Short mmCIF file of C-alpha atoms in Angstrom, two decimals:
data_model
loop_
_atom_site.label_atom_id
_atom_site.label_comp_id
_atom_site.label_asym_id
_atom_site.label_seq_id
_atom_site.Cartn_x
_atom_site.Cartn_y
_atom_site.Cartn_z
CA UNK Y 1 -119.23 176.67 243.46
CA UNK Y 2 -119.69 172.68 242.85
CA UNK Y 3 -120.06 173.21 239.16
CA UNK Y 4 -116.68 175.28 239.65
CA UNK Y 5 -115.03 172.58 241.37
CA UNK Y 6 -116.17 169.80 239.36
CA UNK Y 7 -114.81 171.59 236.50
CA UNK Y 8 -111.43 172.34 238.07
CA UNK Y 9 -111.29 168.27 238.53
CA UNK Y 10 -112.08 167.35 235.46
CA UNK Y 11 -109.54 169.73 233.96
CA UNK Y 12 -106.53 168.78 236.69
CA UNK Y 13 -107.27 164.96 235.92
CA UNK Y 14 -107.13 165.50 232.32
CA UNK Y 15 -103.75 167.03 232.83
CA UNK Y 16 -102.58 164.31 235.16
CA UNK Y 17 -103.07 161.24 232.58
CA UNK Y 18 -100.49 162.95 230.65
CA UNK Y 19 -98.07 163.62 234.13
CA UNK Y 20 -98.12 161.28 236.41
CA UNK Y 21 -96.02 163.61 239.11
CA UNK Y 22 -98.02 166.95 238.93
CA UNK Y 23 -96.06 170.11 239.57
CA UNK Y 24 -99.29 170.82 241.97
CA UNK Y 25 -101.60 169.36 244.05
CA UNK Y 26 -105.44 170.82 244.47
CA UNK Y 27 -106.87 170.98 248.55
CA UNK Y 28 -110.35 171.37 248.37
CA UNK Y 29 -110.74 171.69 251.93
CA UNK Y 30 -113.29 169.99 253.89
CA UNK Y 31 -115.66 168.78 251.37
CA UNK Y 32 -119.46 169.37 251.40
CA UNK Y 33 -118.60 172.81 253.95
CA UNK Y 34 -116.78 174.84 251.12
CA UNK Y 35 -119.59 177.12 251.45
CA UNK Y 36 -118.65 177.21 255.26
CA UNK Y 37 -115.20 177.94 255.00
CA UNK Y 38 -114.99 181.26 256.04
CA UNK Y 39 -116.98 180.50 259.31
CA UNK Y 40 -114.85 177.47 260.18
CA UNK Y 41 -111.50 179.58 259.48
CA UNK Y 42 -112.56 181.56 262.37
CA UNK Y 43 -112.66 179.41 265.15
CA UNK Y 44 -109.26 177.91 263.60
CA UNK Y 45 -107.38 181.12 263.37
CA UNK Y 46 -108.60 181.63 267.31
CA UNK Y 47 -107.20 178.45 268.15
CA UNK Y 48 -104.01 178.99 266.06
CA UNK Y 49 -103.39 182.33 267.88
CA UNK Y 50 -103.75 180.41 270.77
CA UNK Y 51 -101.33 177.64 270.62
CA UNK Y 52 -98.95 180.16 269.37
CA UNK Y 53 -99.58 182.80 272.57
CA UNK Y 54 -99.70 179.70 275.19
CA UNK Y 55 -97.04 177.23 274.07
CA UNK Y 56 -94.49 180.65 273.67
CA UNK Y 57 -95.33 181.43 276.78
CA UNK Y 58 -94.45 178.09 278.11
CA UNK Y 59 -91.53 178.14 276.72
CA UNK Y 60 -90.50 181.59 277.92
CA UNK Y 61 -91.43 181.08 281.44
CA UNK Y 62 -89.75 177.60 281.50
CA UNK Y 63 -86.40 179.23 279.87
CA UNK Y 64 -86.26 182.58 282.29
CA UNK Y 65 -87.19 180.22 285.40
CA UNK Y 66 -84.16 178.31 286.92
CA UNK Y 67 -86.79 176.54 289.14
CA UNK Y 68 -88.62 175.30 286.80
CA UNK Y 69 -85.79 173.19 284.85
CA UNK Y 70 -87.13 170.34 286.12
CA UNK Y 71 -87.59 167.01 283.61
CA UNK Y 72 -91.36 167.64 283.81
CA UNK Y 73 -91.11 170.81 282.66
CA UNK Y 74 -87.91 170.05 279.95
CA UNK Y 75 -90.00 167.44 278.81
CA UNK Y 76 -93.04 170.12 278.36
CA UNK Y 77 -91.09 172.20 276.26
CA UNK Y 78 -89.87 169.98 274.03
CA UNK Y 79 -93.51 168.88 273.25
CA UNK Y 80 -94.14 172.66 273.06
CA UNK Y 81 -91.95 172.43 270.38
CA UNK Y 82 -93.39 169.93 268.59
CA UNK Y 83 -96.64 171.31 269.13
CA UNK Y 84 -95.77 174.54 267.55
CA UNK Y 85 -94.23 172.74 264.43
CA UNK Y 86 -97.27 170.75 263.87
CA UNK Y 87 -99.44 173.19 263.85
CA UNK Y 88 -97.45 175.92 261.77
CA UNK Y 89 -97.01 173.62 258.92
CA UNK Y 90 -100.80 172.82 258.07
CA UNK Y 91 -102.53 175.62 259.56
CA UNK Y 92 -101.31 178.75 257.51
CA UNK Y 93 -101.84 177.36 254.29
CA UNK Y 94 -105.43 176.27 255.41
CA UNK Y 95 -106.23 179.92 256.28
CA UNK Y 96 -104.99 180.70 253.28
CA UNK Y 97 -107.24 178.08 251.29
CA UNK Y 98 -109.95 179.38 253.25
CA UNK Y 99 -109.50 183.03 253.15
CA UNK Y 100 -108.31 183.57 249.79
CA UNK Y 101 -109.20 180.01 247.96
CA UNK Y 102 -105.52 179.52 247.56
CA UNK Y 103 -106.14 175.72 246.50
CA UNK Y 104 -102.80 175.11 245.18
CA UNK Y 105 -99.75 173.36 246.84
CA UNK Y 106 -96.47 172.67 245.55
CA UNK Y 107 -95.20 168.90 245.07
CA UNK Y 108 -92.21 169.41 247.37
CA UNK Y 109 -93.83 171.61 249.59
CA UNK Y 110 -96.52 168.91 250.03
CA UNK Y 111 -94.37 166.06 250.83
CA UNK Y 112 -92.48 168.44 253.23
CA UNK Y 113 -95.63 169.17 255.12
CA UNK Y 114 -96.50 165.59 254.94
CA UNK Y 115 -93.06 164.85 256.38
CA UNK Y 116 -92.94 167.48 259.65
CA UNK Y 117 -96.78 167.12 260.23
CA UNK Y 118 -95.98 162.82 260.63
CA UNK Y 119 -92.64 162.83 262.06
CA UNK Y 120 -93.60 165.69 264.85
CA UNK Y 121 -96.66 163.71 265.75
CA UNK Y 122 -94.36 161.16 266.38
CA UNK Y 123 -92.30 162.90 268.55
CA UNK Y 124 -95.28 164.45 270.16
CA UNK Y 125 -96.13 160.92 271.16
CA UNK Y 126 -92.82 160.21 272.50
CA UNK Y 127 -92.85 162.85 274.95
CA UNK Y 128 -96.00 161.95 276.41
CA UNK Y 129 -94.15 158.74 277.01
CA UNK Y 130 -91.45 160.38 278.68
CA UNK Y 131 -93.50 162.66 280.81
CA UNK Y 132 -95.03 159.02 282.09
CA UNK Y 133 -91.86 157.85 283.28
CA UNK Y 134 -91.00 161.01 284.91
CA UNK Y 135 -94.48 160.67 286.68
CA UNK Y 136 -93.89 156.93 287.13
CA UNK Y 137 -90.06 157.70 288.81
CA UNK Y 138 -91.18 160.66 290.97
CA UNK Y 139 -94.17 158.44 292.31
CA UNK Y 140 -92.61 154.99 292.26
CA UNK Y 141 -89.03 155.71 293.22
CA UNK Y 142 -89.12 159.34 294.30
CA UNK Y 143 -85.82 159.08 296.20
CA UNK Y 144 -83.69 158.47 293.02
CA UNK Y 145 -85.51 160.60 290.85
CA UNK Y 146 -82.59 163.52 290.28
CA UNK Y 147 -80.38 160.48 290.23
CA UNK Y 148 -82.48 159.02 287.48
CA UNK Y 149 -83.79 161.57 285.22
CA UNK Y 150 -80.26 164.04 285.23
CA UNK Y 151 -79.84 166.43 282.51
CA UNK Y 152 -77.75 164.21 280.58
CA UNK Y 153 -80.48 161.77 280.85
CA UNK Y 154 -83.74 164.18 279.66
CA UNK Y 155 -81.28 165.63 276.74
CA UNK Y 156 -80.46 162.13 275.18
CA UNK Y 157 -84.14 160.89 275.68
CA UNK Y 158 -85.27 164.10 274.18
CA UNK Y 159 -82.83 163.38 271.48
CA UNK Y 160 -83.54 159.53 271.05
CA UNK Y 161 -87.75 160.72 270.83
CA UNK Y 162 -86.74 163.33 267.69
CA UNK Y 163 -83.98 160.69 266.18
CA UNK Y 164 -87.04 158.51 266.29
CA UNK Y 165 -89.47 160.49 264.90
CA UNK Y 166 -87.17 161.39 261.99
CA UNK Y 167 -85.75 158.71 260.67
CA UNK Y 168 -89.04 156.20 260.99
CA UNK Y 169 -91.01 158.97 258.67
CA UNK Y 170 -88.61 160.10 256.89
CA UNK Y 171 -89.21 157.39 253.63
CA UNK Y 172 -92.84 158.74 254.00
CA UNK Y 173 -92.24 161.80 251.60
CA UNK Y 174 -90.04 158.81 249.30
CA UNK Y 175 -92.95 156.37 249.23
CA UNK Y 176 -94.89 159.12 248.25
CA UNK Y 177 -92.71 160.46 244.83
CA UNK Y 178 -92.12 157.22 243.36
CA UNK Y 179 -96.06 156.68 243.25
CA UNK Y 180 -97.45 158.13 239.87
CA UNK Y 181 -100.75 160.44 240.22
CA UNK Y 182 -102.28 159.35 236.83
CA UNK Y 183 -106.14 159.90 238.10
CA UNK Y 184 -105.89 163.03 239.46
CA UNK Y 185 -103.92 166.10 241.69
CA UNK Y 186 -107.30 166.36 243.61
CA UNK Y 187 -106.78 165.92 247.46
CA UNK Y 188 -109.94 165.59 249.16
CA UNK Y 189 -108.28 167.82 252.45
CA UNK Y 190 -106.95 170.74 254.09
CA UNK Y 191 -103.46 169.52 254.24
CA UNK Y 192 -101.09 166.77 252.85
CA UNK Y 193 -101.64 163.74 254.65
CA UNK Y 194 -100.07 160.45 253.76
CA UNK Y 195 -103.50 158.33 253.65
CA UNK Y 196 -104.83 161.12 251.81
CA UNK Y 197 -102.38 160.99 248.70
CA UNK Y 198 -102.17 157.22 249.28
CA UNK Y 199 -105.97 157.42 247.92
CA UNK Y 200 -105.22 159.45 244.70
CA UNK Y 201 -101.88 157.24 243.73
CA UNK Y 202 -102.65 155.00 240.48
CA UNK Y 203 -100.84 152.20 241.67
CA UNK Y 204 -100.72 149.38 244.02
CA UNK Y 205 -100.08 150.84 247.73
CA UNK Y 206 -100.49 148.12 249.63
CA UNK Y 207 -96.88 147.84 250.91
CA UNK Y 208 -96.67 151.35 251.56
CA UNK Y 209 -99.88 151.28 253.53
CA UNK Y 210 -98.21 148.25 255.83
CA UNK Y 211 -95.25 150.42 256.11
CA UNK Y 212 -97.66 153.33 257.60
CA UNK Y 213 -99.57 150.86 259.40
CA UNK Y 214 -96.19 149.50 261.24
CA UNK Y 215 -94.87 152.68 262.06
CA UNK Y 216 -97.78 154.14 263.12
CA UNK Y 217 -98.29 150.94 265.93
CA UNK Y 218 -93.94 151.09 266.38
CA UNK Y 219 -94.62 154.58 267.91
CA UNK Y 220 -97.87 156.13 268.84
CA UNK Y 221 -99.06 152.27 269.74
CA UNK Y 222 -96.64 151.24 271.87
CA UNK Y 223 -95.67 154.38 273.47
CA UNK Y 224 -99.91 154.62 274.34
CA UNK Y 225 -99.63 150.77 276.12
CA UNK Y 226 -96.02 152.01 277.62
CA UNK Y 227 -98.26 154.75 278.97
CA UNK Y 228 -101.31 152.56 280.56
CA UNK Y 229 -98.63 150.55 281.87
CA UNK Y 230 -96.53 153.30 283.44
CA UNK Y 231 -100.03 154.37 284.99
CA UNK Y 232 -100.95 150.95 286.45
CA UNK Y 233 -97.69 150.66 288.39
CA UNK Y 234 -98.16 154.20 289.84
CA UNK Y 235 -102.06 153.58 290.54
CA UNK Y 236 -100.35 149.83 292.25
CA UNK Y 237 -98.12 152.20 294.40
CA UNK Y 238 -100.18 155.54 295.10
CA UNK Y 239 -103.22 152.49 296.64
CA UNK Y 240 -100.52 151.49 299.20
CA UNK Y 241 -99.94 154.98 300.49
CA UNK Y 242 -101.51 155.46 303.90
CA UNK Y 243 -103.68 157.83 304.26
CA UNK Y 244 -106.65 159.03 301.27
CA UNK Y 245 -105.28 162.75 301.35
CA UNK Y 246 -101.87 161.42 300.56
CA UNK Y 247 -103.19 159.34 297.75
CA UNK Y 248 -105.43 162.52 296.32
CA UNK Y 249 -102.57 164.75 296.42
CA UNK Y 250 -100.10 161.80 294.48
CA UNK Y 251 -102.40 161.56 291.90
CA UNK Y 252 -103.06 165.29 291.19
CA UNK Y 253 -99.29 165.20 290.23
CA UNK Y 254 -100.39 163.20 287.24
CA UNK Y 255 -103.75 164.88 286.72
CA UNK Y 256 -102.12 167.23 284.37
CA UNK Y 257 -100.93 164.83 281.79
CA UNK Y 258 -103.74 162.42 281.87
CA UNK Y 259 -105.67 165.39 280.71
CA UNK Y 260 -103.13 165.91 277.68
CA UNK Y 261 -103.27 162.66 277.04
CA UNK Y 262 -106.95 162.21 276.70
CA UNK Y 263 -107.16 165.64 274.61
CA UNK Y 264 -104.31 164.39 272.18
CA UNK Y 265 -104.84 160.34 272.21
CA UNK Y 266 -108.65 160.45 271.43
CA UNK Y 267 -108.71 162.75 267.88
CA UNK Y 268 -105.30 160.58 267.24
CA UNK Y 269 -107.01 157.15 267.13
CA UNK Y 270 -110.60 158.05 266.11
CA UNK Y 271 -108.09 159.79 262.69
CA UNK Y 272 -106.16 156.30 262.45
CA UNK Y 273 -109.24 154.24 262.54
CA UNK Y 274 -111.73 155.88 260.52
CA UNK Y 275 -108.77 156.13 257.42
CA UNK Y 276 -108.42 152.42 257.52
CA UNK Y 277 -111.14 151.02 258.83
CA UNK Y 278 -114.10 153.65 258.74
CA UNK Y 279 -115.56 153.41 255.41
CA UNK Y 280 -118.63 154.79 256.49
CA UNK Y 281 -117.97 157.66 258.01
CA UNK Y 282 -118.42 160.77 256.49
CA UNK Y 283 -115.30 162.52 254.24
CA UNK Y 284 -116.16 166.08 256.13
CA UNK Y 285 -116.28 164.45 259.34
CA UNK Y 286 -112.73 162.25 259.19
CA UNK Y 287 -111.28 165.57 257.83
CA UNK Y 288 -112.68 167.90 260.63
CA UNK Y 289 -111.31 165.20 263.33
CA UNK Y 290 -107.84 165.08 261.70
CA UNK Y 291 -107.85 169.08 261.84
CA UNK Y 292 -108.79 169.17 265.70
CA UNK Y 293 -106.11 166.78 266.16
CA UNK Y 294 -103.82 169.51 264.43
CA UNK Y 295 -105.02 172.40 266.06
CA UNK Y 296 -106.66 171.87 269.72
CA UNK Y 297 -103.86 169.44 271.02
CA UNK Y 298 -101.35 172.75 270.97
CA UNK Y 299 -104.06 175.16 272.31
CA UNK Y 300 -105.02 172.91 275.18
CA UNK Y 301 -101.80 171.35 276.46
CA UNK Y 302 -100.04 174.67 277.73
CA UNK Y 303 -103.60 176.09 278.81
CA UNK Y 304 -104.07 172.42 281.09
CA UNK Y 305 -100.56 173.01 282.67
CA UNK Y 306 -101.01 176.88 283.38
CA UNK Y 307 -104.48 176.09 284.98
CA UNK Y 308 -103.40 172.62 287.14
CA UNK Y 309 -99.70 173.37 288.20
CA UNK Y 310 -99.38 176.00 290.33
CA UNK Y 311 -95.70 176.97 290.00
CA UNK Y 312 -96.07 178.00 285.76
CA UNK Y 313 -99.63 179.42 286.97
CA UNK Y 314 -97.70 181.55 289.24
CA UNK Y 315 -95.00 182.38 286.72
CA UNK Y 316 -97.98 183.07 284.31
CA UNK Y 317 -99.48 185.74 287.09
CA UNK Y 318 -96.20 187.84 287.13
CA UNK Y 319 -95.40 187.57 283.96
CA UNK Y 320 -98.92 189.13 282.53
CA UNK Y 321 -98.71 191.43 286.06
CA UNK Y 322 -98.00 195.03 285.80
CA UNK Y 323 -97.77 195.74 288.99
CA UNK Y 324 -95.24 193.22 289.60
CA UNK Y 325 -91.87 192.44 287.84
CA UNK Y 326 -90.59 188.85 287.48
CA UNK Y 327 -88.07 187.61 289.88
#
């Protein structure tokens, strides 16, 4: 298999001195686990399934429940959304590579994927922002908060997040053509990623990594210190409330997205970090992150909602009942 591979590279980067924007690029996957592949795609498809079944639930139970139109719940669905994009564009063609050794992706369709995987990420990000100041305004200023967060309000915000997302990554998949791929097609992943090509570009990058860089601080940064911040005002106000129970009961309101949070932040940064700054650690172990960033983020955010709010776990109960039709 390595002398197969090693082969395969040698012939692709022969080709590529000659065409320095290949028709293809070459995923090999998670390097050093190729023999593994077929074991790994099974927990992934599991997981796929899974964000698919829970996050179309969501949205179903959120769309056929009047109750439940809530910006909490708006704001859910439209990371839902996102979630579901994410995840679609990288994992089918990595159950592919894995299943059938379908190595090959198109130029386009690479910078497309690189494109909707970065921008929805972005957006994902956004959300979680938005959720905060939902939390922050029902907590903080609970008497305004239909005054606040109106429809009009959650549908422009929602807007501004995706309007943000798009147009900040959208030179991504332009940086990306006008760099020649002289060395080789060979991308040491399971999906396009921008570092990833970045690597195999015979040229100098370094602007286009400080463009990356910048946008990658102009959204998922600050909307993660927006978040902390949002948090320490409503820890400031839920300490002044009387009595413990009424504190406990506050801040299981926000236990729900803290969790998310956690589950989506951590993978996020540990991916950022070790591409620019973690030389040492492993290839397989950087691309195994980035891919639970991918897939468990959209498995575990609808399941964390389902299990901690009681109104969708409710809905959830009916809607999987036989015995009982939905009201």
């Amino acid at each position: 298999m390595k002398r197969k591979l090693k082969h395969l590279t040698l012939v692709m980067s022969a080709y590529n001195k000659t065409d320095a924007h290949p028709l293809t690029f070459i995923l090999i996957g998670i390097p050093g686990l190729e023999a593994a592949h077929i074991w790994i795609s099974i927990p992934f498809s599991v997981v796929y399934l899974l964000a698919l079944l829970g996050n179309c639930s969501l949205l179903f139970i959120v769309k056929t429940d009047p109750s439940l139109r809530e910006p909490m719940y708006l704001f859910l669905c439209m990371l839902a959304v996102a979630d579901l994009v994410v995840c679609t564009t990288a994992v089918p063609k990595l159950l592919s590579l894995f299943w059938f050794h379908d190595r090959e992706i198109r130029f386009e369709a690479c910078l497309t994927q690189v494109f909707l995987i970065h921008s929805c990420s972005t957006m994902e990000s956004g959300f979680f922002l938005a959720m905060a100041f939902d939390r922050y305004v029902a907590i903080c200023n609970p008497l305004r908060h239909s005054a606040i967060l109106t429809h009009t309000v959650i549908g422009g915000t929602g807007l501004a997040i995706v309007l943000r997302g798009t147009a900040l990554l959208s030179p991504h998949p332009f940086l990306l053509r006008w760099l020649p791929y002289c060395r080789t097609n060979v991308i040491s992943h399971t999906y396009c990623e921008f570092m990833a090509l970045i690597k195999i570009a015979c040229a100098e990058t370094r602007i286009r990594r400080a463009y990356s860089l910048t946008v990658a601080f102009l959204t998922g940064g600050v909307d993660f210190i927006l978040i902390v911040c949002s948090y320490v005002l409503i820890l400031r106000t839920v300490f002044h409330l009387p009595s413990k129970d009424a504190r406990l009961k506050t801040l299981g309101t926000c236990g729900s997205h803290v969790c998310v949070i956690l589950v989506s932040y951590t993978p996020a940064f540990f991916s950022f970090f070790t591409h620019r700054f973690g030389h040492r650690v492993a290839l397989h172990v950087h691309i195994f992150v980035a891919n639970i960033y991918l897939l468990v983020p959209p498995m575990v955010n609808p399941i964390i909602y389902g299990i901690r709010t009681k109104r969708i776990r409710d809905r959830v109960l009916k809607l999987f009942s036989f015995s009982k039709p939905l009201k």
